[in-house]
Structure formats: C-alpha cells, structure tokens
Short mmCIF file of C-alpha atoms in Angstrom, two decimals:
data_model
loop_
_atom_site.label_atom_id
_atom_site.label_comp_id
_atom_site.label_asym_id
_atom_site.label_seq_id
_atom_site.Cartn_x
_atom_site.Cartn_y
_atom_site.Cartn_z
CA MET A 1 7.24 -43.04 6.08
CA VAL A 2 7.78 -45.10 2.78
CA ARG A 3 11.87 -45.01 1.87
CA MET A 4 12.24 -43.69 -1.44
CA ASP A 5 14.41 -46.04 -3.72
CA LYS A 6 17.55 -45.01 -5.43
CA CYS A 7 15.44 -44.34 -9.17
CA ALA A 8 13.22 -42.36 -7.32
CA ALA A 9 15.81 -40.00 -5.59
CA MET A 10 17.46 -39.82 -9.00
CA ALA A 11 14.27 -38.42 -10.66
CA VAL A 12 14.70 -35.32 -8.31
CA VAL A 13 16.25 -32.73 -9.79
CA PRO A 14 17.34 -29.61 -8.10
CA CYS A 15 15.78 -26.20 -9.26
CA VAL A 16 18.36 -23.84 -10.30
CA GLY A 17 18.05 -20.05 -11.59
CA ARG A 18 17.38 -17.16 -9.56
CA LEU A 19 14.01 -16.59 -11.81
CA LEU A 20 12.74 -19.92 -11.65
CA ALA A 21 9.39 -19.93 -10.06
CA LEU A 22 7.82 -22.18 -7.29
CA ARG A 23 4.73 -23.93 -7.02
CA HIS A 24 2.62 -24.19 -3.73
CA GLY A 25 -0.85 -25.06 -3.42
CA GLY A 26 -1.26 -23.64 -6.85
CA VAL A 27 0.06 -20.48 -6.58
CA VAL A 28 2.88 -19.85 -8.69
CA VAL A 29 5.28 -17.12 -6.61
CA ASP A 30 8.78 -15.69 -7.68
CA HIS A 31 11.51 -17.48 -6.29
CA LYS A 32 13.33 -14.60 -4.57
CA ARG A 33 10.43 -13.60 -2.51
CA HIS A 34 9.45 -17.09 -1.77
CA GLU A 35 12.63 -17.55 -0.53
CA GLU A 36 12.75 -14.32 1.53
CA ALA A 37 9.13 -15.49 2.89
CA THR A 38 10.31 -19.03 4.34
CA ASN A 39 13.59 -17.70 5.56
CA MET A 40 12.18 -18.50 9.18
CA PRO A 41 13.66 -20.46 11.52
CA ILE A 42 12.71 -24.29 12.13
CA THR A 43 11.73 -26.27 15.22
CA LYS A 44 14.20 -28.86 16.82
CA GLU A 45 11.72 -31.74 15.58
CA GLN A 46 11.99 -30.29 11.95
CA GLU A 47 15.78 -30.12 12.17
CA ALA A 48 15.65 -33.70 13.47
CA ASP A 49 14.05 -35.29 10.78
CA ILE A 50 15.81 -33.16 8.45
CA LEU A 51 18.63 -34.97 9.75
CA ARG A 52 17.37 -38.32 10.00
CA LEU A 53 16.41 -38.16 6.38
CA TYR A 54 19.47 -37.13 4.85
CA HIS A 55 21.20 -39.66 6.97
CA ALA A 56 19.10 -43.08 6.96
CA GLU A 57 16.99 -42.49 4.13
CA ARG A 58 19.52 -40.84 2.01
CA TRP A 59 16.81 -38.27 0.92
CA LEU A 60 18.02 -35.14 -1.27
CA VAL A 61 17.58 -31.97 -0.21
CA ASN A 62 15.06 -30.84 -2.41
CA THR A 63 13.22 -34.01 -1.92
CA ILE A 64 13.52 -33.35 2.03
CA ALA A 65 12.39 -29.54 1.47
CA LYS A 66 9.08 -31.02 -0.59
CA GLN A 67 8.13 -33.66 1.82
CA LEU A 68 8.65 -31.23 4.69
CA HIS A 69 7.10 -28.48 2.99
CA ILE A 70 9.96 -25.87 3.57
CA HIS A 71 12.69 -24.41 1.62
CA HIS A 72 15.75 -25.74 0.36
CA SER A 73 18.02 -23.20 1.52
CA THR A 74 16.71 -23.68 4.82
CA VAL A 75 17.27 -27.46 4.57
CA LYS A 76 21.04 -26.94 3.51
CA ARG A 77 21.14 -24.37 6.52
CA ALA A 78 19.84 -27.31 8.86
CA LEU A 79 22.41 -29.66 7.44
CA GLU A 80 25.51 -27.29 7.46
CA ARG A 81 24.85 -26.22 11.17
CA ASN A 82 25.60 -29.99 12.13
CA GLY A 83 28.81 -29.93 9.71
CA ILE A 84 27.51 -31.45 6.83
CA GLN A 85 28.07 -29.91 3.35
CA PRO A 86 25.35 -31.62 1.45
CA GLN A 87 26.42 -32.15 -2.27
CA ARG A 88 24.45 -32.09 -5.35
CA LEU A 89 23.79 -34.95 -7.73
CA HIS A 90 25.07 -34.36 -11.21
CA LEU A 91 22.42 -36.27 -13.34
CA ARG A 92 24.09 -35.53 -16.83
CA ARG A 93 27.25 -33.67 -17.69
CA SER A 94 26.72 -29.82 -17.76
CA MET A 95 27.73 -27.69 -20.90
CA ALA A 96 29.35 -25.71 -17.95
CA ASP A 97 32.10 -28.63 -16.62
CA PRO A 98 35.08 -27.45 -18.83
CA PHE A 99 34.67 -24.07 -17.46
CA ILE A 100 34.76 -25.07 -13.48
CA ASP A 101 38.41 -24.79 -13.18
CA LEU A 102 38.26 -21.05 -14.82
CA ILE A 103 35.61 -20.64 -12.51
CA LYS A 104 37.72 -21.67 -9.45
CA SER A 105 40.57 -19.81 -10.78
CA THR A 106 38.49 -16.50 -11.13
CA LEU A 107 37.01 -16.81 -7.88
CA GLN A 108 40.44 -17.57 -6.09
CA LYS A 109 42.10 -14.53 -7.75
CA TYR A 110 38.99 -12.00 -7.78
CA PRO A 111 36.78 -13.11 -4.80
CA ARG A 112 34.23 -10.30 -5.36
CA ILE A 113 33.94 -10.48 -9.08
CA THR A 114 30.08 -10.88 -10.37
CA GLY A 115 29.32 -14.27 -11.65
CA ARG A 116 27.86 -12.32 -15.27
CA ARG A 117 31.57 -11.16 -15.61
CA ILE A 118 32.80 -15.25 -15.21
CA TRP A 119 30.03 -15.80 -17.69
CA GLU A 120 31.08 -13.63 -20.26
CA MET A 121 34.55 -14.96 -20.06
CA ALA A 122 33.64 -18.26 -20.37
CA ARG A 123 31.32 -17.34 -23.54
CA ALA A 124 34.56 -15.66 -25.01
CA ARG A 125 36.02 -18.92 -24.47
CA GLY A 126 33.39 -21.00 -26.47
CA TYR A 127 30.47 -21.63 -23.79
CA LYS A 128 27.10 -21.89 -25.09
CA GLY A 129 24.71 -21.76 -22.12
CA GLY A 130 22.72 -19.58 -20.62
CA TYR A 131 23.36 -17.04 -18.20
CA ASP A 132 21.13 -18.12 -15.08
CA HIS A 133 22.47 -21.65 -14.89
CA PHE A 134 25.80 -20.77 -15.19
CA THR A 135 25.72 -18.01 -12.27
CA ASP A 136 24.16 -20.47 -10.31
CA ILE A 137 27.32 -23.03 -10.99
CA VAL A 138 29.52 -19.68 -9.83
CA ALA A 139 27.23 -19.61 -6.26
CA ARG A 140 28.50 -23.24 -5.72
CA TYR A 141 32.13 -22.71 -5.98
CA ARG A 142 32.01 -18.90 -4.34
CA GLN A 143 33.71 -19.09 -0.59
CA ARG A 144 31.28 -16.44 1.43
CA PRO A 145 33.14 -15.37 4.50
CA ILE A 146 30.92 -15.47 7.79
CA GLU A 147 30.90 -12.39 9.63
CA ALA A 148 30.45 -12.49 13.22
CA PHE A 149 28.53 -9.43 14.82
CA MET A 150 27.98 -8.47 18.33
CA ARG A 151 24.93 -8.14 19.87
CA LEU A 152 23.58 -4.55 20.50
CA ARG A 153 21.93 -3.58 23.70
CA THR A 154 19.88 -0.09 24.25
CA LEU A 155 18.57 1.41 26.89
CA PRO A 156 14.94 1.94 27.60
CA GLY A 157 13.44 4.81 25.44
CA GLU A 158 16.79 5.01 23.63
CA GLN A 159 16.17 4.33 20.55
CA ALA A 160 13.67 2.94 17.67
CA GLN A 161 14.09 1.69 14.42
CA VAL A 162 11.99 2.25 11.20
CA ASP A 163 11.74 0.76 8.08
CA TRP A 164 9.33 0.23 4.79
CA ALA A 165 7.66 -3.21 3.87
CA HIS A 166 6.52 -4.41 0.58
CA PHE A 167 3.42 -6.26 0.74
CA GLY A 168 2.37 -6.47 -3.36
CA LYS A 169 -0.66 -4.44 -4.66
CA PHE A 170 -4.42 -3.86 -4.26
CA ARG A 171 -6.92 -2.65 -6.17
CA VAL A 172 -9.02 0.42 -5.30
CA GLY A 173 -11.34 0.59 -8.03
CA ASN A 174 -10.22 0.99 -11.47
CA ALA A 175 -6.62 1.56 -9.73
CA GLU A 176 -3.82 -0.76 -8.98
CA ARG A 177 -1.88 0.66 -5.63
CA ARG A 178 0.83 -0.58 -4.03
CA LEU A 179 0.39 -1.72 -0.19
CA ILE A 180 3.67 -0.70 1.98
CA ALA A 181 3.71 -1.21 5.34
CA PHE A 182 5.30 1.72 7.97
CA VAL A 183 6.71 -0.38 10.44
CA MET A 184 8.57 1.04 13.99
CA VAL A 185 9.81 -1.04 16.87
CA LEU A 186 11.00 0.01 20.07
CA SER A 187 14.23 -1.32 20.56
CA TRP A 188 14.45 -2.43 24.05
CA SER A 189 10.43 -3.56 24.52
CA ARG A 190 10.07 -4.65 21.09
CA GLN A 191 6.88 -2.91 20.96
CA ILE A 192 5.92 -3.03 17.24
CA PHE A 193 3.77 -0.05 15.62
CA LEU A 194 1.99 -1.27 12.32
CA ARG A 195 0.53 1.07 9.52
CA PHE A 196 -0.49 0.26 6.02
CA TYR A 197 -0.27 2.92 3.09
CA PRO A 198 -1.24 3.20 -0.75
CA GLY A 199 2.75 3.99 -1.26
CA ASP A 200 6.07 4.87 -0.17
CA SER A 201 5.76 8.95 -0.34
CA THR A 202 7.46 11.16 1.98
CA SER A 203 4.44 12.62 3.39
CA TYR A 204 3.31 8.83 4.25
CA PHE A 205 6.66 8.00 5.71
CA LEU A 206 6.04 11.38 7.88
CA ASP A 207 2.57 10.57 8.89
CA GLY A 208 3.64 6.77 9.80
CA HIS A 209 6.03 8.55 12.66
CA VAL A 210 3.36 10.65 13.52
CA GLU A 211 1.13 8.15 14.21
CA ALA A 212 3.49 5.49 15.88
CA PHE A 213 4.53 8.58 18.35
CA LYS A 214 0.83 8.81 19.06
CA PHE A 215 0.51 5.40 19.86
CA PHE A 216 3.75 4.97 22.11
CA GLY A 217 2.57 8.13 23.76
CA GLY A 218 5.94 9.49 23.22
CA VAL A 219 9.54 9.58 21.20
CA SER A 220 12.40 7.51 21.59
CA ARG A 221 16.04 9.53 21.63
CA GLU A 222 16.89 8.53 18.39
CA ILE A 223 15.36 6.38 15.38
CA LEU A 224 17.52 4.12 13.17
CA TYR A 225 17.19 4.06 9.42
CA ASP A 226 18.29 2.44 6.45
CA ASN A 227 19.60 4.91 3.74
CA LEU A 228 16.00 5.19 2.23
CA LYS A 229 15.31 8.21 -0.17
CA SER A 230 12.53 9.20 2.50
CA ALA A 231 15.10 9.54 5.37
CA VAL A 232 18.49 10.01 3.72
CA LEU A 233 18.88 12.28 0.32
CA GLU A 234 22.41 11.86 -0.22
CA ARG A 235 25.39 10.17 1.56
CA ALA A 236 29.24 9.75 0.82
CA GLY A 237 30.85 8.08 3.62
CA ASP A 238 29.86 9.63 6.96
CA ALA A 239 28.83 13.15 4.94
CA ILE A 240 25.14 12.67 5.02
CA ARG A 241 22.37 14.53 3.71
CA PHE A 242 19.15 14.21 5.34
CA ASN A 243 15.73 14.86 3.90
CA PRO A 244 14.45 18.19 4.73
CA ASP A 245 10.94 17.20 5.53
CA LEU A 246 12.62 14.48 8.24
CA LEU A 247 14.60 16.91 9.89
CA GLU A 248 11.58 19.45 10.05
CA LEU A 249 9.87 16.32 11.70
CA SER A 250 12.64 15.46 14.17
CA ALA A 251 13.10 19.31 15.20
CA ARG A 252 9.38 18.88 16.07
CA TYR A 253 9.57 15.75 18.11
CA ARG A 254 13.22 16.28 19.41
CA PHE A 255 14.50 12.80 18.18
CA ALA A 256 18.09 12.49 16.27
CA PRO A 257 17.55 10.58 13.11
CA LYS A 258 20.47 8.12 12.92
CA PRO A 259 20.71 6.17 9.56
CA VAL A 260 22.68 2.95 9.74
CA ALA A 261 26.25 2.34 7.79
CA VAL A 262 25.74 1.13 3.97
CA ALA A 263 25.38 -2.40 3.78
CA ARG A 264 24.99 -2.93 7.56
CA GLY A 265 21.22 -4.01 7.58
CA ASN A 266 22.36 -6.13 10.74
CA GLU A 267 22.70 -2.43 12.88
CA LYS A 268 18.51 -2.55 12.33
CA GLY A 269 17.74 -6.15 12.85
CA ARG A 270 15.58 -5.19 15.50
CA VAL A 271 12.85 -3.78 12.74
CA GLU A 272 13.97 -6.35 9.95
CA ARG A 273 12.55 -9.46 12.45
CA ALA A 274 9.57 -7.30 13.62
CA ILE A 275 8.88 -7.13 9.54
CA ARG A 276 9.15 -10.58 9.29
CA TYR A 277 7.17 -11.46 12.38
CA VAL A 278 4.58 -9.14 10.38
CA ARG A 279 4.45 -11.15 7.45
CA THR A 280 3.76 -14.40 9.09
CA SER A 281 1.96 -13.30 12.27
CA PHE A 282 -0.44 -10.91 10.91
CA PHE A 283 -0.69 -10.64 7.23
CA ALA A 284 -0.86 -14.25 6.25
CA ALA A 285 -4.23 -15.35 5.00
CA ARG A 286 -5.49 -12.14 6.49
CA LYS A 287 -9.20 -10.73 4.87
CA TRP A 288 -9.73 -6.99 5.15
CA THR A 289 -12.19 -4.91 2.76
CA ASP A 290 -10.05 -1.68 2.51
CA LEU A 291 -7.01 0.28 4.15
CA LYS A 292 -8.98 1.27 6.93
CA ASP A 293 -10.25 -1.90 7.39
CA LEU A 294 -6.58 -3.18 7.58
CA ASN A 295 -5.07 -0.31 9.71
CA ASP A 296 -7.79 -1.18 12.15
CA GLN A 297 -6.91 -4.65 12.15
CA ALA A 298 -2.81 -3.80 12.55
CA LEU A 299 -3.41 -1.55 15.26
CA ALA A 300 -5.11 -4.26 17.32
CA TRP A 301 -3.00 -6.30 16.39
CA CYS A 302 -0.08 -4.34 17.75
CA SER A 303 -2.00 -3.91 20.90
CA GLY A 304 -2.73 -7.54 20.93
CA LEU A 305 -0.97 -10.75 20.34
CA ALA A 306 2.18 -8.50 19.00
CA ALA A 307 2.45 -7.41 22.77
CA GLU A 308 1.31 -10.68 24.29
CA ARG A 309 4.87 -12.15 23.34
CA ARG A 310 7.89 -12.55 25.41
CA CYS A 311 10.17 -9.87 25.55
CA PRO A 312 13.69 -10.82 24.14
CA GLU A 313 15.47 -8.61 26.52
CA ASP A 314 13.80 -10.15 29.42
CA ARG A 315 11.87 -13.39 28.70
CA ALA A 316 10.23 -13.40 32.01
CA LYS A 317 8.04 -10.21 30.75
CA THR A 318 5.81 -10.07 27.90
CA VAL A 319 6.49 -6.92 25.50
CA ALA A 320 3.34 -5.20 26.84
CA GLU A 321 4.94 -5.12 30.53
CA ALA A 322 8.84 -3.83 29.10
CA PHE A 323 6.99 -1.26 26.76
CA SER A 324 4.73 0.12 30.35
CA GLU A 325 8.72 0.37 31.79
CA GLU A 326 9.73 1.73 28.55
CA LYS A 327 6.75 4.55 27.83
CA GLU A 328 8.33 6.39 30.74
CA ARG A 329 11.67 6.96 29.50
CA LEU A 330 10.24 7.90 26.21
CA ILE A 331 10.26 12.02 25.52
CA GLU A 332 6.82 13.80 25.75
CA LEU A 333 4.75 14.58 22.65
CA PRO A 334 4.79 18.14 21.66
CA ALA A 335 1.50 20.11 22.19
CA ASN A 336 0.84 20.32 18.11
CA HIS A 337 1.47 17.27 16.12
CA PHE A 338 3.22 17.74 12.72
CA TYR A 339 1.07 17.83 9.69
CA ALA A 340 2.38 15.56 7.02
CA ARG A 341 1.35 16.15 3.18
CA ASP A 342 2.43 16.28 -0.27
CA VAL A 343 3.14 19.74 -1.81
CA LEU A 344 3.58 20.30 -5.33
CA SER A 345 3.05 22.82 -8.29
CA ALA A 346 1.02 22.31 -11.20
CA LYS A 347 -0.68 24.38 -14.19
CA VAL A 348 -4.51 24.20 -14.66
CA GLY A 349 -5.12 23.40 -18.58
CA LYS A 350 -8.09 24.75 -20.68
CA THR A 351 -10.84 22.88 -18.43
CA PRO A 352 -11.16 23.87 -15.15
CA TYR A 353 -9.51 20.62 -13.63
CA VAL A 354 -6.28 20.04 -12.33
CA ARG A 355 -4.79 16.12 -12.52
CA PHE A 356 -3.31 14.84 -9.33
CA ASP A 357 -2.37 11.11 -8.43
CA LEU A 358 -4.52 9.97 -11.85
CA ASN A 359 -7.50 11.62 -10.89
CA ASP A 360 -9.15 15.39 -12.01
CA TYR A 361 -9.78 17.70 -9.24
CA SER A 362 -12.12 20.96 -10.28
CA VAL A 363 -11.24 24.29 -9.51
CA PRO A 364 -12.89 27.86 -10.44
CA PRO A 365 -13.03 28.85 -13.68
CA HIS A 366 -11.11 32.11 -12.82
CA VAL A 367 -7.72 29.91 -12.32
CA VAL A 368 -7.70 28.17 -15.76
CA GLY A 369 -4.61 28.46 -17.43
CA ARG A 370 -2.78 29.42 -14.04
CA ALA A 371 -0.02 28.10 -11.93
CA VAL A 372 -1.57 26.30 -8.70
CA THR A 373 -0.10 24.89 -5.36
CA ILE A 374 -1.38 21.45 -4.53
CA PHE A 375 -1.41 20.29 -0.83
CA ALA A 376 -2.41 16.44 -0.43
CA ASN A 377 -2.55 14.64 2.50
CA LEU A 378 -4.04 11.47 3.26
CA HIS A 379 -8.01 12.33 3.49
CA THR A 380 -7.98 15.98 1.48
CA VAL A 381 -6.78 17.52 -1.88
CA SER A 382 -6.32 21.65 -1.41
CA ILE A 383 -5.76 23.58 -4.26
CA SER A 384 -4.23 27.52 -3.61
CA HIS A 385 -3.62 29.94 -6.18
CA GLU A 386 -1.09 32.81 -5.03
CA GLY A 387 -1.50 32.15 -1.59
CA ASN A 388 -5.66 31.97 -1.31
CA LEU A 389 -7.69 28.38 -1.19
CA VAL A 390 -9.36 28.33 -4.04
CA ALA A 391 -10.75 24.39 -3.60
CA GLU A 392 -10.67 21.50 -1.49
CA HIS A 393 -11.78 17.98 -2.42
CA PRO A 394 -11.56 14.51 -0.49
CA ARG A 395 -8.67 12.79 -1.79
CA CYS A 396 -9.48 9.89 -4.28
CA PHE A 397 -7.50 6.69 -4.65
CA ASP A 398 -9.67 5.38 -7.67
CA ARG A 399 -7.97 6.17 -11.34
CA GLY A 400 -9.33 8.54 -13.94
CA GLN A 401 -12.41 9.79 -12.07
CA GLN A 402 -13.50 13.42 -11.84
CA LEU A 403 -14.04 14.97 -8.37
CA GLU A 404 -16.14 18.20 -8.62
CA GLU A 405 -17.70 21.11 -6.77
CA GLY A 406 -20.84 21.99 -8.12
CA GLU A 407 -20.27 25.90 -7.95
CA HIS A 408 -16.85 25.56 -9.82
CA ILE A 409 -18.61 23.86 -12.88
CA GLU A 410 -22.18 25.76 -12.91
CA GLU A 411 -19.92 29.32 -13.20
CA LEU A 412 -18.51 28.00 -16.38
CA VAL A 413 -21.76 26.50 -17.40
CA GLN A 414 -23.37 29.63 -16.92
CA ARG A 415 -20.63 31.54 -18.66
CA LYS A 416 -20.82 29.43 -21.83
CA ARG A 417 -24.47 28.32 -23.18
CA ALA A 418 -23.00 26.17 -25.80
CA ALA A 419 -21.68 24.05 -22.55
CA LYS A 420 -24.81 22.64 -20.99
CA LYS A 421 -25.10 20.01 -23.58
CA HIS A 422 -21.54 18.82 -23.43
CA ARG A 423 -21.92 18.81 -19.47
CA ALA A 424 -24.89 16.49 -19.53
CA PHE A 425 -22.95 14.28 -21.53
CA ASP A 426 -19.90 14.81 -19.34
CA ARG A 427 -21.68 13.83 -16.18
CA LEU A 428 -23.64 11.18 -17.51
CA HIS A 429 -20.37 9.48 -18.87
CA HIS A 430 -18.65 9.42 -15.12
CA ALA A 431 -21.92 8.71 -13.55
CA ALA A 432 -23.22 5.51 -15.60
CA PRO A 433 -20.51 4.50 -18.51
CA SER A 434 -22.97 2.59 -20.05
CA SER A 435 -24.67 5.29 -21.18
CA LYS A 436 -22.10 5.84 -23.83
CA THR A 437 -23.20 2.93 -25.50
CA LEU A 438 -26.89 3.90 -25.04
CA LEU A 439 -26.29 6.90 -26.63
CA GLU A 440 -24.18 5.47 -29.57
CA ALA A 441 -27.56 3.17 -30.19
CA THR A 442 -29.78 5.78 -30.22
CA ALA A 443 -27.85 8.19 -32.61
CA LEU A 444 -27.87 4.80 -34.96
CA ARG A 445 -31.61 4.57 -34.48
CA GLY A 446 -31.89 8.49 -35.77
CA SER A 447 -33.70 9.51 -32.38
CA SER A 448 -33.29 12.65 -30.70
CA LEU A 449 -29.88 12.41 -28.22
CA GLY A 450 -31.10 15.71 -26.72
CA VAL A 451 -34.73 14.26 -25.78
CA VAL A 452 -32.68 10.91 -24.49
CA THR A 453 -29.89 12.58 -22.55
CA ARG A 454 -32.27 14.65 -20.79
CA ASN A 455 -34.53 11.71 -19.64
CA LEU A 456 -31.23 10.20 -17.88
CA ILE A 457 -30.03 13.44 -16.39
CA GLN A 458 -33.78 13.01 -14.62
CA MET A 459 -33.16 9.57 -13.89
CA LEU A 460 -29.93 9.93 -12.58
CA GLU A 461 -31.01 12.87 -10.01
CA LEU A 462 -34.02 10.49 -8.83
CA TYR A 463 -32.41 6.95 -8.67
CA GLY A 464 -28.66 7.67 -8.28
CA PRO A 465 -25.64 6.64 -10.43
CA ALA A 466 -25.36 3.09 -9.21
CA GLU A 467 -29.12 2.25 -9.93
CA LEU A 468 -28.75 3.81 -13.42
CA GLU A 469 -25.59 2.05 -14.44
CA VAL A 470 -27.50 -1.16 -13.61
CA ALA A 471 -30.60 -0.37 -15.21
CA ILE A 472 -28.66 0.70 -18.69
CA GLN A 473 -26.87 -2.64 -18.48
CA GLU A 474 -29.82 -4.54 -17.93
CA ALA A 475 -31.68 -2.48 -20.80
CA LEU A 476 -29.03 -3.02 -23.38
CA GLN A 477 -28.55 -6.89 -22.45
CA CYS A 478 -32.44 -7.11 -23.49
CA GLY A 479 -31.38 -5.56 -26.66
CA SER A 480 -33.32 -2.49 -25.81
CA SER A 481 -31.84 1.23 -26.28
CA HIS A 482 -34.80 3.52 -25.47
CA TYR A 483 -34.94 5.45 -22.39
CA SER A 484 -38.23 3.90 -21.18
CA ALA A 485 -37.06 0.53 -20.77
CA VAL A 486 -34.23 2.06 -18.83
CA LEU A 487 -37.03 3.87 -16.83
CA GLN A 488 -39.38 0.86 -16.38
CA ILE A 489 -36.46 -1.24 -15.21
CA LEU A 490 -36.07 1.63 -12.67
CA GLU A 491 -39.21 1.22 -11.38
CA GLN A 492 -39.37 -2.83 -11.46
CA ARG A 493 -35.95 -2.69 -9.23
CA ARG A 494 -37.25 -0.10 -6.80
CA LYS A 495 -40.55 -2.23 -6.36
CA ARG A 496 -38.62 -5.37 -5.70
CA LYS A 497 -36.75 -3.40 -2.87
CA GLY A 498 -40.07 -2.16 -1.56
CA LEU A 499 -39.03 1.93 -1.70
CA GLN A 500 -41.27 4.36 -2.01
CA PRO A 501 -41.46 6.55 -5.45
CA PRO A 502 -38.50 9.09 -5.49
CA VAL A 503 -40.00 12.78 -5.44
CA LYS A 504 -38.16 15.51 -7.49
CA LEU A 505 -37.88 18.61 -5.49
CA THR A 506 -38.02 21.81 -7.32
CA LEU A 507 -36.23 24.42 -6.02
CA PRO A 508 -36.17 27.98 -6.99
CA ALA A 509 -33.25 28.43 -10.12
CA HIS A 510 -31.87 32.16 -8.81
CA ALA A 511 -29.86 31.51 -5.63
CA SER A 512 -31.12 34.52 -3.64
CA ALA A 513 -34.35 32.99 -3.53
CA LEU A 514 -33.05 29.86 -1.34
CA SER A 515 -31.62 32.67 1.09
CA THR A 516 -34.83 35.03 1.17
CA GLY A 517 -35.84 36.35 4.66
CA ILE A 518 -39.50 36.03 5.84
CA LYS A 519 -40.20 38.88 8.36
CA PRO A 520 -42.04 37.65 11.14
CA HIS A 521 -45.47 39.26 12.15
CA SER A 522 -45.49 40.67 15.80
CA LEU A 523 -47.21 39.14 18.30
CA ALA A 524 -47.71 41.55 21.22
CA SER A 525 -51.23 42.11 19.97
CA TYR A 526 -52.01 38.58 21.69
CA ASP A 527 -50.80 39.87 25.11
CA LYS A 528 -53.62 42.58 25.33
CA PRO A 529 -56.91 41.82 27.18
CA TRP A 530 -59.76 40.47 24.81
CA THR A 531 -62.39 42.76 24.48
CA THR A 532 -65.96 42.48 22.81
CA GLN A 533 -66.78 44.89 19.81
CA LYS A 534 -70.07 45.18 22.23
CA GLU A 535 -67.77 46.38 25.19
CA LYS A 536 -65.49 48.80 22.65
CA ASP A 537 -68.91 50.57 21.76
CA ASN A 538 -70.16 51.10 25.52
CA GLY A 539 -66.64 52.80 26.18
#
C-alpha cells in the first residue's frame, strides 16, 4: 500500500454537521441514516488494518474510513477500544475557538444542556457562525458516561420482542407508500418473523401479530414493546394506558403485553439486532415486484437463511434447532384467529362515492348524504349503513382511483337521464386518461363529441382500457384526433399479436330477461314402444 504523505493527509477535511450528506457509489444518503446503516461490527482483520494505518502510516480517521469503505465513527470506536483517543486535525482557526472555554465550563456545570442552548449563549456573546458546525464542536467536549448493562436471559417460550422498522418508500401506481417492516423475534431461540406493510397503522400492527403467531405455531407468554403508539397510548411513569385493540388481541391469544422502560432500548436489544440483521442480510440489494412478492421472499428467508445461523443462547445449535425446542413451550393458538381491520366513520357526499385512503369507493345512491362506517383490511374495503353492509370492494393502494360496483352507478344513471352523458365522459377519463386530450382536440375541430365518445366507449368494451390508452396516445403522437385513427391502431396492434377480432355480445336490456326460465319438454313419450300408423289402424 502506498504511504500517504503529509500534504495529502492535510488535504483530508473531516465532515461535520448532522445533516451533511455522504456519497457512496454515486448515491447520496442522509448522514444519520447512513451512520445507522453502517453501524456494524467489524472483523479482527479490519481492526488490525485500522490500528496499523493509524500508528504506522499516520493516516487520519476519515482517510482510513474512506479507504476501508467503513464509517468514520466505526474507525473511532475501534481506536477507542484500544485505548486511543483520536484527535481532530485543525487545518485553520475556527470562529468557535474563542468560545471553547465557554463550552467546557457550561458542560461541566450543566452536563445535560443541549448544544443548541450553548450556541444561543455563544451568539449572545458575539458568535457569528452556524448552528450545525457549533453543535458538532460541542459534541467533542461533551463527556458521555458509558453505562454498563447486565445481559438479560429468558426461558424458552417465555418472551418475544416486537418493533416496527422503516425501509424507505415504494410506489403503487400514482401513490407513494411507506415501506414498514413488522419484526417479531423469540427471545430464547432468536427465530425471526418478518412481514412488510404499506404503513404503520394499528390494523397492520395487529395483523403482523396474527401472522407471526401462525408462523411460530404458538404464542410466547409475554411480548415486549417499545413505547410506540400502536401499543401504548399514554404513559406516566409506571401508569400505562395500552391501546385497547392490542388488549383485545392479547386477550384472544393469552399473552401479556410489556412495554420497556422509557429510554431503555437495551431491554429489547434482541429485536433491535434482528432489524439490523434484516437490513444487511435480507433487504440489501433485494429485488421485488410488489408487496406480495417481497413478503413471500421474507417468509422464505425467515425459514431458510435466518434460521440456519447459530443460536446466541447455545452456539452448538442453529436457530432452527433451538426454535423446534422452544415451539413446544409456546401457548397453543386459539380456534378462531383475530380479525384485524381499520374502522372509521365517514359521510357520503352528493356523489355515490366515499373517500378512503386516497381513493373513491362506490356506494348505492340511497346512502348519498348519509353517515357510513368503513371497515378496511389489507384485502377488502367494506361499507355499512345503519348496521347493514351496502358495498364491498377490493382494497386499492393506488391514489386517485374510482372503484365501482356496476349496480351502484347503473341505478343512479337510470334515475337521471342527463347523467348518462357525463357518466360516459367519466368512465373514459378513468379508463383511458389520454381520452380527455382527444376530446378537447375534437371539440376544437368542431366535430360531434357524442359520436366520438360513443365510439370510444365501444372500443373500450371490445379492446380493454390498456389497449385503448396506448392507441389514443399513438394517434395523438401522429397528430390525429379522429376516433377512426384510434380504431385503426387498435386493429394493427391486434393483428401484430395474432389475436382474433373481438366479438361484441348483445344481451337483453332488461335484467329479468337474463333469468327467464325455459320449461323443458316431457320425454316420457319416447319411452313408449314405437308403432307404425298401419298398426294403429288395424287396431
């Protein structure tokens, strides 16, 4: 390795400020998140390299971190474990230098004072610098006591630990959803359950418990939580008000919810380490198509790679072997599983739709202007009025969509003849958004909007919304706004795919004609012996 000379070392300036972005592999990431993601133990070989480069080559902390592709805080920890307090290299005088004595004396007298308060005190004394740089200097002189913790041990089947973990965002159509992981780990065997959700609502939190219990085949006697709102609504010391939905779940599965003490994350260190393991071993560089695909991969990982690692409680066993022993000590599952769902009240406006989670769901016209109750889980959205179910739709995680039941809209259209025309425009707009541009061009040309709309509706029924949207876009790109051009493109695409011409089915207009019964003819006469007419005449 080439030795870095003094001039090159002097050119390395430490990065300061908690909001400073780091660049790794062409991707800019937030400093705080990057530090959390890279806060991983290093190998003995890496620690030896750090010590050699620091002592023998006289490299700076940031230079070592950059060359070994690890975070600078990891380098500092390695040096501190070996009794070395790395000193920062001041390349120039800082505006904060005259206030160092103020920082030291204030911290000595008030150890818990915030860096922002000291910065305000310095500003009152003439400091002109920024907040981030000053608080970073304050952090250098703050003496943080190192607290010792006892190692917590549990019995098999006694305890599990639960927490949420944030994994960024993902897109569903036009919507951007948060990707949240529900993680439950059995404290003795360290068996992990992992499931991803498009948010952190209470219904997802409860559903994660139910799916984890199914995966484990039983329930631990107590479950540890951080003081998150899905578990603890209010807390004043030892006075705790649990989420009533969580209490209902615990009553069904017969476990005791236990929140950890405030600011005592070490008490649930097993789930914290499990989340860190999920980030590095499962989620890093993971490719997935949708949430179902990601959860299928997560389930396979929990039963496979995560279960093959060594059990920390007994290194002679794997996690899977320890889990097979612990499974016998778990509480048996109840006959009926808990049904997790969101329940909220809403009022239907003047149109037969109710808004829920960025989308509109249709309801019958007779509940327009009335209060309804919405029951939603991961798969369905049910709407009831005065205790009666009036509508049920598949759950949509896109945004700006209209989910309709044909009977709801048809009933309203039959009541209002004038609504038919607007209904056609609305249907086209949602099925093929480019139709709006086509109709605007048609209006400018002076052609009949009704004729164009009627023909586009027919094409929609024959070819489907996806094909119609592509054909309209191609027609507009070619400078044509006539419906015949759209039809020609649809036919060309059909022939290229080798498909048969679409056939329009003409059904009776009245619904009763579809259920008309046909009386079958009696076949009893065919069972009689056959006789000729001559035999009949002879008697």
